[in-house]
Coordinates of C-alpha atoms in Angstrom, one line a residue:
Chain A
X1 CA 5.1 99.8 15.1
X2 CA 8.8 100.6 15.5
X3 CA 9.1 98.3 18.6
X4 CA 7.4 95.7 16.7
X5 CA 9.8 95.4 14.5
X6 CA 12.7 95.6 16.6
X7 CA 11.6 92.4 18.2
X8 CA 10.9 90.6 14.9
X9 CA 14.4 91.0 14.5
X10 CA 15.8 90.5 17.8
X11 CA 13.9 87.0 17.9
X12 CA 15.3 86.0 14.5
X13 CA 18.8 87.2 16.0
X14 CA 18.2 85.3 19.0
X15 CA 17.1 82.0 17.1
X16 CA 19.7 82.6 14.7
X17 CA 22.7 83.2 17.5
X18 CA 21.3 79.4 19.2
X19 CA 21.6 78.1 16.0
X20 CA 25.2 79.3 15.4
X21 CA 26.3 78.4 18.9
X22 CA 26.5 74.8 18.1
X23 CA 27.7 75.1 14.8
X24 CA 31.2 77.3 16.8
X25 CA 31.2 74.6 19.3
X26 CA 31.5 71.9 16.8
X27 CA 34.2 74.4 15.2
X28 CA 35.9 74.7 18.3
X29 CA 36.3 71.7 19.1
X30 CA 37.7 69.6 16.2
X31 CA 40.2 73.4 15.8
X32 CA 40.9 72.3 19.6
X33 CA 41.7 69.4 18.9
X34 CA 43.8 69.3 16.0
X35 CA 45.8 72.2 17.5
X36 CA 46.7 70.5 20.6
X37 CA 47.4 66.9 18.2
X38 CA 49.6 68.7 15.7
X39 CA 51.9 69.7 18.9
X40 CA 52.6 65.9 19.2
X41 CA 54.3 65.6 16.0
X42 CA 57.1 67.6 17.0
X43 CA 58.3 64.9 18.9
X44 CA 56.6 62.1 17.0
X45 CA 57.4 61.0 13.2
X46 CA 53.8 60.1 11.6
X47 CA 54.8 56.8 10.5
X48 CA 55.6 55.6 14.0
X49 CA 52.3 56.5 15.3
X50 CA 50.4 55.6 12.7
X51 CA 52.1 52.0 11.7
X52 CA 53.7 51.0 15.3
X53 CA 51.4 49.2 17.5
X54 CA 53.5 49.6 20.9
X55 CA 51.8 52.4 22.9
X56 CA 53.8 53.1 26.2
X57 CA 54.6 57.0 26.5
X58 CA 55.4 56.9 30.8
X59 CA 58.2 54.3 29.6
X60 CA 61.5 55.5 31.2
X61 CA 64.1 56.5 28.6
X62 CA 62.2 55.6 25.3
X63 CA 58.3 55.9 25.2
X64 CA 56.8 54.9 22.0
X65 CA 53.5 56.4 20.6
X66 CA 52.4 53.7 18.0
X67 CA 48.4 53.6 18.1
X68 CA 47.9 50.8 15.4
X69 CA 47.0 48.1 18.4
X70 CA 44.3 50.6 19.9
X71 CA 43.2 51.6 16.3
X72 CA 42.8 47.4 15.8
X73 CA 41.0 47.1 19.2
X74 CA 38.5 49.9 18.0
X75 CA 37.6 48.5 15.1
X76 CA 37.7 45.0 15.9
X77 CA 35.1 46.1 18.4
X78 CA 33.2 48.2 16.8
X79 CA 33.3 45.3 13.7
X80 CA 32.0 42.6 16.3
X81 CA 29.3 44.4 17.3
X82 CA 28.3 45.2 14.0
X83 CA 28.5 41.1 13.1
X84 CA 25.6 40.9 16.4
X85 CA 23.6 44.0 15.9
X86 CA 22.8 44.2 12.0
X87 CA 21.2 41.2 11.8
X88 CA 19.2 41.4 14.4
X89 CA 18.6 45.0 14.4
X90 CA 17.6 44.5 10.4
X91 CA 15.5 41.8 11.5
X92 CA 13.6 43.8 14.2
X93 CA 13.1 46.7 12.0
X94 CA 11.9 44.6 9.3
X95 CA 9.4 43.3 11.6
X96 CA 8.7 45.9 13.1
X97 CA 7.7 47.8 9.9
X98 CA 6.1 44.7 8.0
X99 CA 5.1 42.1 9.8
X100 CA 3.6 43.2 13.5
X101 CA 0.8 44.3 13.7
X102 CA 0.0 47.7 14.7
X103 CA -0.7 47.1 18.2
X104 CA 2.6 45.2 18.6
X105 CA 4.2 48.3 17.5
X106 CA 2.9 50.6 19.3
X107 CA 4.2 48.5 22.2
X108 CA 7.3 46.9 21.0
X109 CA 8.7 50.4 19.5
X110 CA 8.8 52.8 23.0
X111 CA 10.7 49.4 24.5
X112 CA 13.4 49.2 21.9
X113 CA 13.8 52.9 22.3
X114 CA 14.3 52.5 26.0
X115 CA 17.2 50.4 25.5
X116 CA 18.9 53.9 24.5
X117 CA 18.4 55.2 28.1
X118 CA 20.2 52.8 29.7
X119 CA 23.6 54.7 30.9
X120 CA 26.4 53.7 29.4
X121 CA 28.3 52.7 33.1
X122 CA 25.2 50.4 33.7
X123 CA 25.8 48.6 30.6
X124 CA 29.6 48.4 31.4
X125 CA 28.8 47.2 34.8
X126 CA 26.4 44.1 33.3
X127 CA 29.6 43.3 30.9
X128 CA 31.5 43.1 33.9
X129 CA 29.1 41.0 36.7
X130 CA 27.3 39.4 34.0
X131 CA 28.4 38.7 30.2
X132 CA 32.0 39.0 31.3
X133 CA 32.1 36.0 33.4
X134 CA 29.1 34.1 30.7
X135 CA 32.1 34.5 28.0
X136 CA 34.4 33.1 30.1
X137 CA 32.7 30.5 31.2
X138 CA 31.2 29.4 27.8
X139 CA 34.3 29.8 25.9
X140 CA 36.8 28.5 28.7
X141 CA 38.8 31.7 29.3
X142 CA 40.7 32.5 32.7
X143 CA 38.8 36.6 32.2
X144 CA 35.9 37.2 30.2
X145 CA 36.4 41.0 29.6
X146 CA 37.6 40.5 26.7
X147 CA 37.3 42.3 23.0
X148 CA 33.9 40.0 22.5
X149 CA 32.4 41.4 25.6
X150 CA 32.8 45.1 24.8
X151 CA 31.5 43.9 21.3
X152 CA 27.9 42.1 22.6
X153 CA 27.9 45.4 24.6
X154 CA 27.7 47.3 21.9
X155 CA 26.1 45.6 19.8
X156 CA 23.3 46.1 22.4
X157 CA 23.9 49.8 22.8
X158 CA 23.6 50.1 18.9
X159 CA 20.7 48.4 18.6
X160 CA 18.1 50.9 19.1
X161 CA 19.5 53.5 17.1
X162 CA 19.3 50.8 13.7
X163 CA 16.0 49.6 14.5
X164 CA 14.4 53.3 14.7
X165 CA 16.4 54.2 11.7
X166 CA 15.9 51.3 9.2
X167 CA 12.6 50.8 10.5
X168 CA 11.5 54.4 9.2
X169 CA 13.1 53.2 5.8
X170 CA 11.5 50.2 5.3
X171 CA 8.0 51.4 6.4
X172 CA 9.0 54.4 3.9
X173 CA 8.5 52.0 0.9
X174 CA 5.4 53.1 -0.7
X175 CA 2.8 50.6 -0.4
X176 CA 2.1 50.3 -4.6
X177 CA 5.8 48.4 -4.7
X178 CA 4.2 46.0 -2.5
X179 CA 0.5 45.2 -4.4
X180 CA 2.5 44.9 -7.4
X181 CA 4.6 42.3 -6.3
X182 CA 1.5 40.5 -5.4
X183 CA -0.4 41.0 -8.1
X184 CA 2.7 39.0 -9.9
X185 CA 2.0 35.9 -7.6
X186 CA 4.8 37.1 -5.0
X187 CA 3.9 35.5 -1.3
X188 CA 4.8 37.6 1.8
X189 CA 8.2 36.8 2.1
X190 CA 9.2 37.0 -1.3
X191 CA 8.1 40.6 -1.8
X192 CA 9.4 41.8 1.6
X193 CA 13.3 40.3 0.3
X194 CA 13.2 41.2 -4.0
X195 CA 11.0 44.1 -3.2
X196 CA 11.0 45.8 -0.2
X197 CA 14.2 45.6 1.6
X198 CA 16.1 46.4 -1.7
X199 CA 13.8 49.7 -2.2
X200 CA 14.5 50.4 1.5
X201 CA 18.4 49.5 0.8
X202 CA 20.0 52.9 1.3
X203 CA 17.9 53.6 4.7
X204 CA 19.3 50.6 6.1
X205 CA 23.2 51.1 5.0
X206 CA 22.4 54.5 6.8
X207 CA 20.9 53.1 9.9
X208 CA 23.6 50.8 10.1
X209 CA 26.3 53.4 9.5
X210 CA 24.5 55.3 12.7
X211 CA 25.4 51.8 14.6
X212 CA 28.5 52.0 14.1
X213 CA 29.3 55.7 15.0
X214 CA 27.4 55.1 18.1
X215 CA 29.8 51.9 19.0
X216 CA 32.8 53.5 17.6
X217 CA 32.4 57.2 20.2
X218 CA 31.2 54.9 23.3
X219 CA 33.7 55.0 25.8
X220 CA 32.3 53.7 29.4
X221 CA 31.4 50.9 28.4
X222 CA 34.5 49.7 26.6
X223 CA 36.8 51.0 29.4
X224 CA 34.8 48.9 31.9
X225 CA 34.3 45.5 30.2
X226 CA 36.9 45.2 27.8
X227 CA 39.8 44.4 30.4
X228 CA 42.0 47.0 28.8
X229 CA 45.3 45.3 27.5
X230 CA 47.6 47.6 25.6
X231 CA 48.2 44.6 22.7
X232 CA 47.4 43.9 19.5
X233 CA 44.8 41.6 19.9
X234 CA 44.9 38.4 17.7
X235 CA 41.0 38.0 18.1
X236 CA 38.3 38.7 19.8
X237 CA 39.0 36.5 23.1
X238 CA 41.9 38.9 23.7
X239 CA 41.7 41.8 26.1
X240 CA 41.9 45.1 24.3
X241 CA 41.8 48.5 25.1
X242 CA 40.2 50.9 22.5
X243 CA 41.0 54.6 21.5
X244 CA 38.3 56.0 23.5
X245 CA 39.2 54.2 26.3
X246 CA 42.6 54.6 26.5
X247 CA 41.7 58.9 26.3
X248 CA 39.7 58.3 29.3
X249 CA 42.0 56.7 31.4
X250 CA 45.4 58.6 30.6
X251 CA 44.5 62.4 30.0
X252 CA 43.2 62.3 33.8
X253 CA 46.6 61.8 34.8
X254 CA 49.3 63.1 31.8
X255 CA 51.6 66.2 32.6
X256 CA 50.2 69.3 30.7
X257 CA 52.2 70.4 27.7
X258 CA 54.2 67.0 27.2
X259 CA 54.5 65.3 24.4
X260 CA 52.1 62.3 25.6
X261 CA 49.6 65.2 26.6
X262 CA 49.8 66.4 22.9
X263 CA 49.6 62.4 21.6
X264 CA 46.3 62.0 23.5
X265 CA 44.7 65.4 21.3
X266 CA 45.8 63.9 18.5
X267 CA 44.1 60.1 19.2
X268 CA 41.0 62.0 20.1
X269 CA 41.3 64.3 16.5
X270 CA 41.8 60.9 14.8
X271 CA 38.5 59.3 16.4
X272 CA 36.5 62.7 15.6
X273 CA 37.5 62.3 12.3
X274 CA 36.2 58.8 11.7
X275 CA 33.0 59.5 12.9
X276 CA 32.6 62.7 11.1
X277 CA 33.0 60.7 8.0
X278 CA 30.6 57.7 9.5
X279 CA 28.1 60.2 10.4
X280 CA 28.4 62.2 6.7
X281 CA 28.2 58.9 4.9
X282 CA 24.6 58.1 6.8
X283 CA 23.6 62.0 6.1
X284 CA 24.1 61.5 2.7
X285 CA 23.0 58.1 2.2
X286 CA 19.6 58.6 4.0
X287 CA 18.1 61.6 2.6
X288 CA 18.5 59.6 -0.6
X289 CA 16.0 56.6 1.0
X290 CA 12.7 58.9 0.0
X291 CA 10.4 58.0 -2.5
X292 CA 8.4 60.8 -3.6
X293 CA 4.5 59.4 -4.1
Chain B
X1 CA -19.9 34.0 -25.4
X2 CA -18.0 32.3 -22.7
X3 CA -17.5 33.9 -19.6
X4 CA -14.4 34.4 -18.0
X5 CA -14.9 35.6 -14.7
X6 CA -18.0 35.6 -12.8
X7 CA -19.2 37.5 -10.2
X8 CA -21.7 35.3 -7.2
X9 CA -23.7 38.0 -4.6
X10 CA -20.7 39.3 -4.0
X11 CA -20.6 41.4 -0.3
X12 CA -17.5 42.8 1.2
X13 CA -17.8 45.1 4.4
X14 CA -15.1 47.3 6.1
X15 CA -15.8 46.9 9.4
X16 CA -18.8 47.7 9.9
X17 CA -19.4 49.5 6.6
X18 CA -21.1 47.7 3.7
X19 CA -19.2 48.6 0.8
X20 CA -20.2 46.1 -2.3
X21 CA -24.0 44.9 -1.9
X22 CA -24.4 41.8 -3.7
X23 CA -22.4 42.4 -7.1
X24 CA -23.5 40.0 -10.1
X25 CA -21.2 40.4 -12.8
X26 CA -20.8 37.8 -15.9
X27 CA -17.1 39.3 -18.0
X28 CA -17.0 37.6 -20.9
X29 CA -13.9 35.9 -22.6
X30 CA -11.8 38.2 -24.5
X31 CA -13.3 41.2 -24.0
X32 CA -13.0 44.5 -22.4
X33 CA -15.2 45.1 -19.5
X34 CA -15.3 49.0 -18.0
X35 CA -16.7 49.9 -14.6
X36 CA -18.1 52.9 -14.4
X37 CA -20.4 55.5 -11.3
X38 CA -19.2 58.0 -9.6
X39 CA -16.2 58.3 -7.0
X40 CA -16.7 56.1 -3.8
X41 CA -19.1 53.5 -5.5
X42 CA -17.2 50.4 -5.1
X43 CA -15.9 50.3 -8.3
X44 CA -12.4 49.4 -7.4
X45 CA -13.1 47.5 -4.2
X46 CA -14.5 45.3 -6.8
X47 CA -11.8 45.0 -9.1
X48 CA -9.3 44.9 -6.4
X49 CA -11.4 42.1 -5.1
X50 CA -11.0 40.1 -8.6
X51 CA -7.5 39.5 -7.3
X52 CA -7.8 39.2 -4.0
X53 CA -5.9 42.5 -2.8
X54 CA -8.2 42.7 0.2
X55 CA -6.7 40.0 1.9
X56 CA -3.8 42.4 2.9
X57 CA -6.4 44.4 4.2
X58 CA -7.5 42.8 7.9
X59 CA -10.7 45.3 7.9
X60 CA -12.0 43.9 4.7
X61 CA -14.4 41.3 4.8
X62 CA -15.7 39.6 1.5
X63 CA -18.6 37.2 1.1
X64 CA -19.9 35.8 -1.8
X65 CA -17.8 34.3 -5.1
X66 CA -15.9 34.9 -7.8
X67 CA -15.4 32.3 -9.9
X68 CA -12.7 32.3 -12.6
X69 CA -13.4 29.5 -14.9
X70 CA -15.9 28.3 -12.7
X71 CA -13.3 28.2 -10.4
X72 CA -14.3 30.2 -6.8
X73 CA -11.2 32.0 -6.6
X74 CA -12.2 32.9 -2.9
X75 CA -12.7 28.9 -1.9
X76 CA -11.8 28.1 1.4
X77 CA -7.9 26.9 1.0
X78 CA -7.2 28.4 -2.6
X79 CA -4.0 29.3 -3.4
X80 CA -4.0 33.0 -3.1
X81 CA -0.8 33.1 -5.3
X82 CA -1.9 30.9 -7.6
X83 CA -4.8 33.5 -8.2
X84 CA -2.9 36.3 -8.4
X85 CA -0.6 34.6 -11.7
X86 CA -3.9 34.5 -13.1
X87 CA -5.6 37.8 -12.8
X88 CA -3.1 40.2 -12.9
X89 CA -3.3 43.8 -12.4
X90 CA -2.1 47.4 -12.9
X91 CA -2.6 50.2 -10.3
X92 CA -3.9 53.6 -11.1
X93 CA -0.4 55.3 -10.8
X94 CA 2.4 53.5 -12.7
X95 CA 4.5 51.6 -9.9
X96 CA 7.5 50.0 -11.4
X97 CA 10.0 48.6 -8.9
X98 CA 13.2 50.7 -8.1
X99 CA 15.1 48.5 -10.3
X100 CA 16.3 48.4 -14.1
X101 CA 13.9 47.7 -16.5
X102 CA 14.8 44.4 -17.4
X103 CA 14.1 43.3 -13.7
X104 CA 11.2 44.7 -13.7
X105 CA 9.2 43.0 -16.8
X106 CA 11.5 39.5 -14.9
X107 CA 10.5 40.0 -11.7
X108 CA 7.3 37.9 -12.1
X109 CA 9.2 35.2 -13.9
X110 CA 12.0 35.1 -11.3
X111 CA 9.7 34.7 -8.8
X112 CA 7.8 31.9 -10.9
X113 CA 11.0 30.0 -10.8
X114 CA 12.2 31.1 -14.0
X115 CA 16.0 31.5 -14.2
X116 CA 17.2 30.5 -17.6
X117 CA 18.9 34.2 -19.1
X118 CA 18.3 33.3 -22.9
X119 CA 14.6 32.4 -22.1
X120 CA 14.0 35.8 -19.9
X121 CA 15.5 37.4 -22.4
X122 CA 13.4 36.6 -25.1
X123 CA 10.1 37.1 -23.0
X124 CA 11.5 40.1 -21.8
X125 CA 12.2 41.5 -25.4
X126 CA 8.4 40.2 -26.5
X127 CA 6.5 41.4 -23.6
X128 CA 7.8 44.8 -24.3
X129 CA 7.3 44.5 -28.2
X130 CA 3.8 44.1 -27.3
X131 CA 3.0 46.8 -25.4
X132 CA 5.2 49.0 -27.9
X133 CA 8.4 49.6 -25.4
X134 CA 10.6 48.1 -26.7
X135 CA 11.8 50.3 -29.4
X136 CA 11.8 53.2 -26.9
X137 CA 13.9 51.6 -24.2
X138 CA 16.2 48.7 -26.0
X139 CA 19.3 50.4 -25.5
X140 CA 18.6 51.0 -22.0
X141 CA 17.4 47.9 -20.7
X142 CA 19.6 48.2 -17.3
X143 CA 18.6 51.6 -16.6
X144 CA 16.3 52.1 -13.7
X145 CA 12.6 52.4 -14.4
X146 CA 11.7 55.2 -12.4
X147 CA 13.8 57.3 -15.4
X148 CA 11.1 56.7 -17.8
X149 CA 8.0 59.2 -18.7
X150 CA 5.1 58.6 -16.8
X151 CA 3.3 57.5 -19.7
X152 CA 6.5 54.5 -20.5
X153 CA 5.9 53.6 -16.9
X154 CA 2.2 52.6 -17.0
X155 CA 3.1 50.8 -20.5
X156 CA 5.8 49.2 -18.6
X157 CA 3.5 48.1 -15.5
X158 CA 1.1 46.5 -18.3
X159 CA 4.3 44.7 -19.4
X160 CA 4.9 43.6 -16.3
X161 CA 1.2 42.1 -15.8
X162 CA 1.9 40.9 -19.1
X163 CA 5.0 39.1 -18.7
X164 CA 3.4 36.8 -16.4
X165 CA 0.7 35.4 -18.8
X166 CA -2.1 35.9 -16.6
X167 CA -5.5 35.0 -18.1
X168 CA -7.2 38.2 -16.9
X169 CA -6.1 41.8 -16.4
X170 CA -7.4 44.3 -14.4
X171 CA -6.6 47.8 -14.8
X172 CA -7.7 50.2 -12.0
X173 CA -8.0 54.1 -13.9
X174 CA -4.7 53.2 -15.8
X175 CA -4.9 56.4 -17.6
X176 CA -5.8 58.9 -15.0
X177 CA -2.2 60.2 -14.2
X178 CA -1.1 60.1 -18.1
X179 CA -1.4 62.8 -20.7
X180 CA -3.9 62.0 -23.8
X181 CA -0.8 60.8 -25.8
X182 CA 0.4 58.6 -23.5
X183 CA -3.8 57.3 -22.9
X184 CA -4.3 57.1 -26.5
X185 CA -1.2 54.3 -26.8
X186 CA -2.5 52.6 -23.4
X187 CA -5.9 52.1 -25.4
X188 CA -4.1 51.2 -28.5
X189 CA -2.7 48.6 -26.6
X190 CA -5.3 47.4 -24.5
X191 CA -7.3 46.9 -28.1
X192 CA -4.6 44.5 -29.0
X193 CA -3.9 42.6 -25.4
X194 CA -7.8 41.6 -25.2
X195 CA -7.2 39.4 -28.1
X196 CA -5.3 37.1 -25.4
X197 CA -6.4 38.5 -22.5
X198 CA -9.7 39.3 -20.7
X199 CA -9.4 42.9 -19.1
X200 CA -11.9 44.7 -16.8
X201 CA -11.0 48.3 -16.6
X202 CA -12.2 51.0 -14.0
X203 CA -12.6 54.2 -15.2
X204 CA -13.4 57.9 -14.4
X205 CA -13.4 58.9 -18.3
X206 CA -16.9 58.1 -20.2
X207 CA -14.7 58.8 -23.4
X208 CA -12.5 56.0 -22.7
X209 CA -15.1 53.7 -22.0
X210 CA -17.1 54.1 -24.9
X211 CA -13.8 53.8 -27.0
X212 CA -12.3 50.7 -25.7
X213 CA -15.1 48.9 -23.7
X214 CA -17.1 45.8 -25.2
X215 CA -19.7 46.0 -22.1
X216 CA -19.9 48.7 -19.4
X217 CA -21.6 48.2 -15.9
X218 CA -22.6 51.3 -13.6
X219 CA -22.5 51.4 -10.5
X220 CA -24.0 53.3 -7.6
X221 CA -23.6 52.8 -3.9
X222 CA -22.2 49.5 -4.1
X223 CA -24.7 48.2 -6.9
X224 CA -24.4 47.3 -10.4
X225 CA -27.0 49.3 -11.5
X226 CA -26.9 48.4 -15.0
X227 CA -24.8 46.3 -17.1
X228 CA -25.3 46.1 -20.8
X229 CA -23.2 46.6 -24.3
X230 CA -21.3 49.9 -23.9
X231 CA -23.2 51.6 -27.2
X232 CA -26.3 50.5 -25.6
X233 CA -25.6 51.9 -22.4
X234 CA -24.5 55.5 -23.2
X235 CA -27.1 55.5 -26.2
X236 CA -30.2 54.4 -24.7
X237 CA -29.8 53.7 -21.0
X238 CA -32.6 51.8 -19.2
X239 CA -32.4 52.8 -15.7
X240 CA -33.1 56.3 -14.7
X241 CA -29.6 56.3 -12.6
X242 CA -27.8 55.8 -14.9
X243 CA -29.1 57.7 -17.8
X244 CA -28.8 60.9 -14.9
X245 CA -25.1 60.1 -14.5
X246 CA -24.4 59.8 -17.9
X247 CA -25.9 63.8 -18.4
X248 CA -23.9 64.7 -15.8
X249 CA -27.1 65.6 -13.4
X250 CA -24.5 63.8 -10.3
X251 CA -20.7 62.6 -10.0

């Protein structure tokens, strides 16, 4: 009886410990993080990195540390991709959910959720033997790796994470919504867009929020098929080179303990920070999506 | 008496299950029409097929007719909407939309094509002054309708139906999710909406049949067993079946 309950509460322990274990990680990190970022502010003044967009920290005699042009790049890509994937990640979850039939699901769903398993250097690979040189070639540029590439990339990447999201809201709408509106005369369509989709609103602002943390934290991709220009890019047939991207390819190669070394924490402290509020925004916004029947 | 709606050998299957046999059915104008038999009879596959509401069903298969106004609402290339402006209906548990309740008593009129603010207004403000809203909720016309009582939400659902100025109404166990307060001002009202409207109601509660029916049909199995003026048919019943159901010997 005694050893009984010793290993009741060893395997609550146990369970308990696994559970905490990612909760200190998570702790770790971002306290990493922001430790290592602070350091850079000894050297640089906040407004310059914040509100200068010249980024060059190997320059000889005066590096500068702006990150505004990166910041831009990051969310000009992340915005592009948006512009591609919402409507047509909407769109396929709204079908999905209310127009296919059940059959068409079952085999349309596990394909969409494939798309998530492609890795993200074989997406970055097509962006640079295939979209890359599409762009250019549509749009009469000398390079197509440009900020719309990275975008149509992850717009692609994104997609299958809104889909599966906004498709569980809008199937989540409680059928009575919908034989109401037709018992008032409403036709297919007009119920799915005054009745459904509204009911379904907040699942899909949280689907969509999802998106965008996913396109925001990808890196490989962006690195390989964005072409990597340290400018502030004037649209989206410029070359950029986003915050993730520029981590990747520096901290391999910075001097421990400098001031550029520091910098790079804080970039990457920065990034964590926006998608810990994109990611608590979608928290919050889709347990909200429920309708109790 | 004229009749509204009429019922033709009426058969609708799912799949392979028969599930209405050959209903006959004659609802009189202006008048309140109950359904009564026990759980799993048919009785609202029936009503739900006065509207139509099997089409979104791909397993259900109806034969037969229903003719509103001598009017086979089930002829080939009818206009399902058309149908459904007519016969309108509310659902056993209130379901207003997840909007204010303004939009909800609007919604049919919007979708009718009906944009004019003044005019929605005023049908807004009547609809609910005839089913007795309006003095509970004026004040809070934009606030969502899922913040009202259970019992305002059913009222509101028959407001809805209402709004629309359909010529029938069909009310599937409106009551059964209310309190007896709440019931006893849904049968207040339905008394005073069958001066205008023609309503079949489906019901679990003998009570409320005898108090608000005109004419009560039984069914059994997927039969109308017996369909006669309500006093006559819980006073002195003329089938076996149903005089058995009505003691309680099954249900």
């Amino acid at each position: 009886m005694q050893k009984r309950h010793f290993i009741d509460r060893a395997i609550k322990w146990l369970f308990f410990g696994a559970a905490a274990t990612s909760v200190l990680v998570l702790l770790g990190i971002f306290g990493m993080l922001l430790f290592n970022g602070v350091k850079a502010f000894a050297h640089i003044s906040l407004a310059e990195f914040f509100f200068t967009s010249n980024w060059n920290p190997s320059a000889y005699g005066e590096p500068s540390y702006g990150i505004l042009a990166m910041l831009a790049s990051t969310f000009l890509v992340t915005l592009g991709a948006m512009l591609l994937a919402v409507p047509l990640g909407v769109g396929a979850a709204t079908y999905l959910a209310q127009v296919a039939t059940e059959k068409t699901r079952l085999i349309l769903k596990p394909v969409i959720e494939l798309l998530a398993a492609i890795p993200s250097v074989v997406v970055g690979f097509i962006g640079i033997v295939m979209v890359g040189p599409f762009i250019a070639r549509v749009f009469g540029l000398s390079n197509g790796l440009t900020a719309l590439n990275g975008a149509i990339l992850l717009a692609v990447m994104s997609l299958p994470t809104i889909i599966t999201v906004a498709e569980d809201a809008i199937r989540s709408v409680p059928n009575s919504f919908k034989e109401a509106s037709y018992s008032l005369g409403a036709n297919q369509w007009t119920t799915l867009i005054k009745v459904v989709l509204p009911a379904a609103y907040s699942g899909i602002i949280a689907a969509i929020i999802l998106g965008m943390g996913r396109a925001i934290g990808e890196t490989m991709t962006v690195l390989m098929a964005t072409g990597n220009a340290l400018a502030m890019p004037r649209g989206f047939f410029d070359p950029v080179r986003t915050m993730t991207a520029t981590i990747a390819i520096e901290l391999g190669e910075v001097p421990y303990g400098t001031t550029h070394y520091y910098s790079l924490f804080a970039v990457g402290a920065l990034l964590f920070l926006i998608s810990l509020v994109v990611n608590l925004l979608a928290e919050n916004l889709a347990g909200r999506y429920r309708y109790k029947l | 008496m004229k009749t509204k709606l009429a019922v033709r050998d009426l058969h609708l299957h799912y799949g392979t299950k028969e599930v209405l046999k050959g209903i006959n059915l004659d609802i009189p104008e202006n008048n309140i029409v109950a359904l009564i038999g026990p759980s799993g009879c048919g009785k609202s596959t029936l009503l739900r097929a006065m509207n139509r509401m099997h089409d979104l069903n791909p397993e259900a298969k109806v034969k037969g007719k229903i003719l509103l106004d001598d009017d086979d609402i089930y002829a080939p290339g009818k206009d399902v909407v058309a149908v459904r402006r007519k016969i309108g209906m509310v659902f056993q548990k209130p379901n207003p939309f997840p909007k204010s309740i303004f939009d909800n008593i609007a919604y049919g009129l919007k979708i009718a094509g009906e944009n004019d603010k003044h005019k929605l207004h005023a049908i807004v403000e009547r609809t609910l002054r005839s089913s007795y809203l309006w003095e509970e909720v004026k004040d809070d016309l934009d606030k969502s309708a899922l913040s009202l009582s259970g019992g305002q939400q059913q009222r509101l659902c028959i407001a809805r139906a209402v709004a629309v100025q359909p010529e029938v109404l069909l009310m599937d166990e409106p009551c059964s999710a209310l309190d007896p307060i709440s019931t006893a001002k849904i049968e207040a009202l339905m008394l005073e909406l069958k001066k205008e409207y023609t309503i079949v109601i489906v019901t679990h509660n003998m009570q409320q049949a005898q108090r608000v029916a005109d004419l009560t049909a039984f069914m059994y199995f997927g039969e109308v067993i017996e369909f006669a003026p309500t006093r006559q048919l819980f006073d002195a019943p003329q089938m076996e079946l149903t005089a058995n159901y009505l003691n309680g010997n099954f249900g």
